Amino acid sequence: MRISRTLPAAAVAAAGVLSLAAVPAQAAEYSSALKIKGVQYDAPGRDSNKCSGGNTAAEYLTIKNYSKTAKVNLKGYVVKDAAGNKFTFTKSHTLEPGDYVKLRGGRGTDSDTKNVVYRQNCNFLWNNDKDTIYFHKPGGARADVHSYTKRANDRDGNGYISYHG
Ligand SMILES: [Ca+2]
Ligand SMILES: [Ca+2]
Ligand SMILES: [Ca+2]
C-alpha cells in the first residue's frame, strides 16, 4: 500500500478501506457473527457420489457463530462455490453464541442437536484441487469468503482446512 506519511489519518483510513476491496477475497474480513470455521473439502477416501454407499456426506463446511451474545438464524444464508453452485439454508436453524453447524453433502435429516444440515445432493460441492467458498447473508451481503488450493492451504494433506478457529 503506497501511502504518504504526510497524509492525515482520515485519508489513510479511507485509503485503507479502498485497498481492502482490491486485496484477494480470502484476506478480506466482513462484519458477520457467522463465519466459516473450516472445510473438509476432500471427503476421506476415494470419492463416490452414489447416494447409497458413497461418501459425499463426509465432505462438509463448518459455519460457526463467533458472536459472544447474538443468536443468528441460518435461514436465508447462502453458500456458493467458485463455479456458482449454490445452497440456501431454507429452514430456521438458530445458532447460539459459539454454536456451529456442519453443512454436509448427501441426503440426511437435518438436526439442530446434531449440528448438521444436509445439502440433499449427492454430488460433491468443494473441488479437491482448488475452490472458493462464498458465504452470504440473507440480504446478499458477504459474510465470509475463502479461496483455497490443496497445495497452498492443506499442508498436512488431510483434506481439511481451518479458517476461523
Ligand atoms: Ca471435494
Ligand atoms: Ca476423497
Ligand atoms: Ca489439513
PDB file of C-alpha atoms and ligand atoms in Angstrom:
ATOM      1  CA  MET A   1       0.000   0.000   0.000  1.00  0.00           C
ATOM      2  CA  ARG A   2       1.535   3.306  -1.068  1.00  0.00           C
ATOM      3  CA  ILE A   3       0.521   5.905   1.449  1.00  0.00           C
ATOM      4  CA  SER A   4       2.491   9.054   2.116  1.00  0.00           C
ATOM      5  CA  ARG A   5       3.341   9.554   5.764  1.00  0.00           C
ATOM      6  CA  THR A   6       2.192  13.124   5.471  1.00  0.00           C
ATOM      7  CA  LEU A   7      -1.416  12.143   4.745  1.00  0.00           C
ATOM      8  CA  PRO A   8      -3.893  12.960   7.507  1.00  0.00           C
ATOM      9  CA  ALA A   9      -5.205   9.989   9.461  1.00  0.00           C
ATOM     10  CA  ALA A  10      -8.654  10.208   7.865  1.00  0.00           C
ATOM     11  CA  ALA A  11      -7.164   9.952   4.379  1.00  0.00           C
ATOM     12  CA  VAL A  12      -5.086   6.960   5.457  1.00  0.00           C
ATOM     13  CA  ALA A  13      -8.174   5.300   6.863  1.00  0.00           C
ATOM     14  CA  ALA A  14     -10.108   5.967   3.667  1.00  0.00           C
ATOM     15  CA  ALA A  15      -7.266   4.568   1.586  1.00  0.00           C
ATOM     16  CA  GLY A  16      -7.270   1.508   3.800  1.00  0.00           C
ATOM     17  CA  VAL A  17     -10.937   0.942   3.110  1.00  0.00           C
ATOM     18  CA  LEU A  18     -10.415   1.327  -0.622  1.00  0.00           C
ATOM     19  CA  SER A  19      -7.441  -1.011  -0.718  1.00  0.00           C
ATOM     20  CA  LEU A  20      -9.418  -3.651   1.169  1.00  0.00           C
ATOM     21  CA  ALA A  21     -11.654  -4.058  -1.865  1.00  0.00           C
ATOM     22  CA  ALA A  22      -8.626  -4.717  -4.057  1.00  0.00           C
ATOM     23  CA  VAL A  23      -6.997  -7.453  -1.994  1.00  0.00           C
ATOM     24  CA  PRO A  24      -7.775 -11.138  -2.662  1.00  0.00           C
ATOM     25  CA  ALA A  25     -11.135 -12.312  -1.346  1.00  0.00           C
ATOM     26  CA  GLN A  26      -9.712 -14.616   1.317  1.00  0.00           C
ATOM     27  CA  ALA A  27      -7.877 -11.753   3.001  1.00  0.00           C
ATOM     28  CA  ALA A  28     -10.959  -9.625   3.463  1.00  0.00           C
ATOM     29  CA  GLU A  29     -12.889  -9.607   6.695  1.00  0.00           C
ATOM     30  CA  TYR A  30     -16.585  -8.931   6.744  1.00  0.00           C
ATOM     31  CA  SER A  31     -18.766  -7.822   9.601  1.00  0.00           C
ATOM     32  CA  SER A  32     -20.549 -11.027  10.451  1.00  0.00           C
ATOM     33  CA  ALA A  33     -21.197 -13.159  13.508  1.00  0.00           C
ATOM     34  CA  LEU A  34     -21.305 -16.245  11.296  1.00  0.00           C
ATOM     35  CA  LYS A  35     -18.083 -17.211   9.609  1.00  0.00           C
ATOM     36  CA  ILE A  36     -16.519 -20.267   8.055  1.00  0.00           C
ATOM     37  CA  LYS A  37     -14.746 -22.316  10.699  1.00  0.00           C
ATOM     38  CA  GLY A  38     -13.277 -24.766   8.240  1.00  0.00           C
ATOM     39  CA  VAL A  39     -13.929 -27.083   5.331  1.00  0.00           C
ATOM     40  CA  GLN A  40     -13.461 -30.794   4.731  1.00  0.00           C
ATOM     41  CA  TYR A  41     -13.222 -30.145   1.008  1.00  0.00           C
ATOM     42  CA  ASP A  42     -11.926 -33.642   0.217  1.00  0.00           C
ATOM     43  CA  ALA A  43     -14.002 -36.376   1.815  1.00  0.00           C
ATOM     44  CA  PRO A  44     -11.683 -39.004   3.291  1.00  0.00           C
ATOM     45  CA  GLY A  45     -11.114 -41.972   0.998  1.00  0.00           C
ATOM     46  CA  ARG A  46     -11.957 -42.496  -2.609  1.00  0.00           C
ATOM     47  CA  ASP A  47     -14.746 -40.182  -3.692  1.00  0.00           C
ATOM     48  CA  SER A  48     -18.054 -41.708  -4.693  1.00  0.00           C
ATOM     49  CA  ASN A  49     -21.154 -39.615  -5.279  1.00  0.00           C
ATOM     50  CA  LYS A  50     -23.537 -42.540  -5.020  1.00  0.00           C
ATOM     51  CA  CYS A  51     -26.368 -41.566  -2.699  1.00  0.00           C
ATOM     52  CA  SER A  52     -26.240 -45.008  -1.159  1.00  0.00           C
ATOM     53  CA  GLY A  53     -22.779 -46.112  -0.105  1.00  0.00           C
ATOM     54  CA  GLY A  54     -20.981 -43.004  -1.375  1.00  0.00           C
ATOM     55  CA  ASN A  55     -19.013 -40.597   0.796  1.00  0.00           C
ATOM     56  CA  THR A  56     -20.444 -37.197  -0.131  1.00  0.00           C
ATOM     57  CA  ALA A  57     -21.686 -36.706   3.426  1.00  0.00           C
ATOM     58  CA  ALA A  58     -18.077 -36.760   4.609  1.00  0.00           C
ATOM     59  CA  GLU A  59     -17.463 -33.551   2.661  1.00  0.00           C
ATOM     60  CA  TYR A  60     -18.628 -30.634   4.781  1.00  0.00           C
ATOM     61  CA  LEU A  61     -18.374 -26.949   5.546  1.00  0.00           C
ATOM     62  CA  THR A  62     -18.485 -25.821   9.166  1.00  0.00           C
ATOM     63  CA  ILE A  63     -20.153 -22.498   9.906  1.00  0.00           C
ATOM     64  CA  LYS A  64     -19.846 -21.096  13.405  1.00  0.00           C
ATOM     65  CA  ASN A  65     -21.429 -18.246  15.318  1.00  0.00           C
ATOM     66  CA  TYR A  66     -18.462 -16.285  16.633  1.00  0.00           C
ATOM     67  CA  SER A  67     -20.578 -13.729  18.465  1.00  0.00           C
ATOM     68  CA  LYS A  68     -20.482 -13.873  22.265  1.00  0.00           C
ATOM     69  CA  THR A  69     -24.023 -12.578  22.598  1.00  0.00           C
ATOM     70  CA  ALA A  70     -26.054 -12.779  19.382  1.00  0.00           C
ATOM     71  CA  LYS A  71     -28.205 -15.677  18.274  1.00  0.00           C
ATOM     72  CA  VAL A  72     -28.341 -15.976  14.499  1.00  0.00           C
ATOM     73  CA  ASN A  73     -30.881 -17.799  12.374  1.00  0.00           C
ATOM     74  CA  LEU A  74     -29.316 -19.561   9.388  1.00  0.00           C
ATOM     75  CA  LYS A  75     -32.469 -19.202   7.345  1.00  0.00           C
ATOM     76  CA  GLY A  76     -31.728 -17.325   4.123  1.00  0.00           C
ATOM     77  CA  TYR A  77     -27.941 -17.642   4.353  1.00  0.00           C
ATOM     78  CA  VAL A  78     -26.334 -18.802   1.116  1.00  0.00           C
ATOM     79  CA  VAL A  79     -23.226 -20.834   0.334  1.00  0.00           C
ATOM     80  CA  LYS A  80     -21.677 -20.799  -3.144  1.00  0.00           C
ATOM     81  CA  ASP A  81     -18.610 -22.270  -4.794  1.00  0.00           C
ATOM     82  CA  ALA A  82     -16.390 -20.753  -7.484  1.00  0.00           C
ATOM     83  CA  ALA A  83     -18.495 -22.302 -10.263  1.00  0.00           C
ATOM     84  CA  GLY A  84     -21.688 -20.734  -8.911  1.00  0.00           C
ATOM     85  CA  ASN A  85     -23.188 -23.887  -7.410  1.00  0.00           C
ATOM     86  CA  LYS A  86     -25.409 -22.655  -4.650  1.00  0.00           C
ATOM     87  CA  PHE A  87     -27.006 -23.893  -1.453  1.00  0.00           C
ATOM     88  CA  THR A  88     -29.524 -21.828   0.502  1.00  0.00           C
ATOM     89  CA  PHE A  89     -30.419 -22.589   4.108  1.00  0.00           C
ATOM     90  CA  THR A  90     -34.187 -22.643   3.751  1.00  0.00           C
ATOM     91  CA  LYS A  91     -35.205 -23.743   7.238  1.00  0.00           C
ATOM     92  CA  SER A  92     -34.958 -21.933  10.540  1.00  0.00           C
ATOM     93  CA  HIS A  93     -31.927 -23.146  12.449  1.00  0.00           C
ATOM     94  CA  THR A  94     -30.765 -20.868  15.223  1.00  0.00           C
ATOM     95  CA  LEU A  95     -27.110 -20.821  16.129  1.00  0.00           C
ATOM     96  CA  GLU A  96     -26.492 -19.797  19.717  1.00  0.00           C
ATOM     97  CA  PRO A  97     -23.268 -17.909  20.521  1.00  0.00           C
ATOM     98  CA  GLY A  98     -20.395 -20.328  19.953  1.00  0.00           C
ATOM     99  CA  ASP A  99     -22.670 -22.828  18.219  1.00  0.00           C
ATOM    100  CA  TYR A 100     -21.876 -24.301  14.810  1.00  0.00           C
ATOM    101  CA  VAL A 101     -23.398 -26.312  12.012  1.00  0.00           C
ATOM    102  CA  LYS A 102     -21.847 -28.709   9.531  1.00  0.00           C
ATOM    103  CA  LEU A 103     -23.272 -28.392   6.032  1.00  0.00           C
ATOM    104  CA  ARG A 104     -22.801 -31.889   4.659  1.00  0.00           C
ATOM    105  CA  GLY A 105     -23.305 -33.303   1.185  1.00  0.00           C
ATOM    106  CA  GLY A 106     -25.616 -36.201   0.554  1.00  0.00           C
ATOM    107  CA  ARG A 107     -29.067 -36.837   1.873  1.00  0.00           C
ATOM    108  CA  GLY A 108     -29.996 -36.919   5.500  1.00  0.00           C
ATOM    109  CA  THR A 109     -32.113 -35.493   8.267  1.00  0.00           C
ATOM    110  CA  ASP A 110     -31.207 -32.022   9.435  1.00  0.00           C
ATOM    111  CA  SER A 111     -30.702 -31.794  13.176  1.00  0.00           C
ATOM    112  CA  ASP A 112     -30.160 -28.818  15.429  1.00  0.00           C
ATOM    113  CA  THR A 113     -28.915 -31.015  18.270  1.00  0.00           C
ATOM    114  CA  LYS A 114     -26.505 -32.852  15.973  1.00  0.00           C
ATOM    115  CA  ASN A 115     -25.419 -29.554  14.396  1.00  0.00           C
ATOM    116  CA  VAL A 116     -25.953 -30.801  10.875  1.00  0.00           C
ATOM    117  CA  VAL A 117     -27.707 -29.699   7.701  1.00  0.00           C
ATOM    118  CA  TYR A 118     -27.613 -31.832   4.548  1.00  0.00           C
ATOM    119  CA  ARG A 119     -27.486 -30.378   1.057  1.00  0.00           C
ATOM    120  CA  GLN A 120     -29.795 -33.200  -0.114  1.00  0.00           C
ATOM    121  CA  ASN A 121     -27.488 -33.536  -3.095  1.00  0.00           C
ATOM    122  CA  CYS A 122     -25.078 -36.436  -3.507  1.00  0.00           C
ATOM    123  CA  ASN A 123     -22.661 -34.613  -5.784  1.00  0.00           C
ATOM    124  CA  PHE A 124     -19.561 -33.126  -4.238  1.00  0.00           C
ATOM    125  CA  LEU A 125     -19.541 -29.361  -3.891  1.00  0.00           C
ATOM    126  CA  TRP A 126     -15.978 -28.437  -2.941  1.00  0.00           C
ATOM    127  CA  ASN A 127     -13.310 -29.200  -5.512  1.00  0.00           C
ATOM    128  CA  ASN A 128     -10.408 -31.309  -4.321  1.00  0.00           C
ATOM    129  CA  ASP A 129      -7.783 -29.192  -6.061  1.00  0.00           C
ATOM    130  CA  LYS A 130      -8.980 -25.636  -5.519  1.00  0.00           C
ATOM    131  CA  ASP A 131     -12.135 -23.669  -4.995  1.00  0.00           C
ATOM    132  CA  THR A 132     -13.646 -20.576  -3.417  1.00  0.00           C
ATOM    133  CA  ILE A 133     -16.201 -20.672  -0.612  1.00  0.00           C
ATOM    134  CA  TYR A 134     -18.652 -17.788  -0.654  1.00  0.00           C
ATOM    135  CA  PHE A 135     -20.927 -17.270   2.334  1.00  0.00           C
ATOM    136  CA  HIS A 136     -23.654 -14.654   2.043  1.00  0.00           C
ATOM    137  CA  LYS A 137     -26.153 -13.161   4.448  1.00  0.00           C
ATOM    138  CA  PRO A 138     -29.896 -13.386   3.688  1.00  0.00           C
ATOM    139  CA  GLY A 139     -29.848  -9.905   2.148  1.00  0.00           C
ATOM    140  CA  GLY A 140     -26.963 -10.824  -0.154  1.00  0.00           C
ATOM    141  CA  ALA A 141     -24.125  -9.113   1.716  1.00  0.00           C
ATOM    142  CA  ARG A 142     -20.972 -11.143   2.110  1.00  0.00           C
ATOM    143  CA  ALA A 143     -20.492 -12.815   5.460  1.00  0.00           C
ATOM    144  CA  ASP A 144     -17.232 -14.594   4.632  1.00  0.00           C
ATOM    145  CA  VAL A 145     -15.176 -15.708   1.639  1.00  0.00           C
ATOM    146  CA  HIS A 146     -12.203 -18.046   1.412  1.00  0.00           C
ATOM    147  CA  SER A 147     -10.280 -19.367  -1.556  1.00  0.00           C
ATOM    148  CA  TYR A 148      -8.072 -22.416  -1.248  1.00  0.00           C
ATOM    149  CA  THR A 149      -5.764 -24.670  -3.124  1.00  0.00           C
ATOM    150  CA  LYS A 150      -4.862 -28.107  -1.851  1.00  0.00           C
ATOM    151  CA  ARG A 151      -1.216 -27.323  -2.374  1.00  0.00           C
ATOM    152  CA  ALA A 152      -1.078 -23.989  -0.567  1.00  0.00           C
ATOM    153  CA  ASN A 153      -3.666 -24.382   2.175  1.00  0.00           C
ATOM    154  CA  ASP A 154      -3.698 -28.060   3.141  1.00  0.00           C
ATOM    155  CA  ARG A 155      -0.104 -28.748   4.064  1.00  0.00           C
ATOM    156  CA  ASP A 156      -0.859 -31.911   6.022  1.00  0.00           C
ATOM    157  CA  GLY A 157      -2.966 -33.186   3.124  1.00  0.00           C
ATOM    158  CA  ASN A 158      -5.853 -34.472   5.219  1.00  0.00           C
ATOM    159  CA  GLY A 159      -8.459 -32.736   3.078  1.00  0.00           C
ATOM    160  CA  TYR A 160      -9.391 -30.273   5.827  1.00  0.00           C
ATOM    161  CA  ILE A 161      -8.590 -26.573   6.015  1.00  0.00           C
ATOM    162  CA  SER A 162      -9.196 -24.479   9.112  1.00  0.00           C
ATOM    163  CA  TYR A 163     -10.138 -20.811   8.759  1.00  0.00           C
ATOM    164  CA  HIS A 164     -11.604 -19.086  11.788  1.00  0.00           C
ATOM    165  CA  GLY A 165     -10.648 -21.440  14.587  1.00  0.00           C
TER     166      GLY A 165
HETATM  167 CA    CA B   1     -14.470 -32.373  -2.600  1.00  0.00          CA
HETATM  168 CA    CA B   2     -11.626 -38.097  -1.225  1.00  0.00          CA
HETATM  169 CA    CA B   3      -5.353 -30.010   6.557  1.00  0.00          CA
END
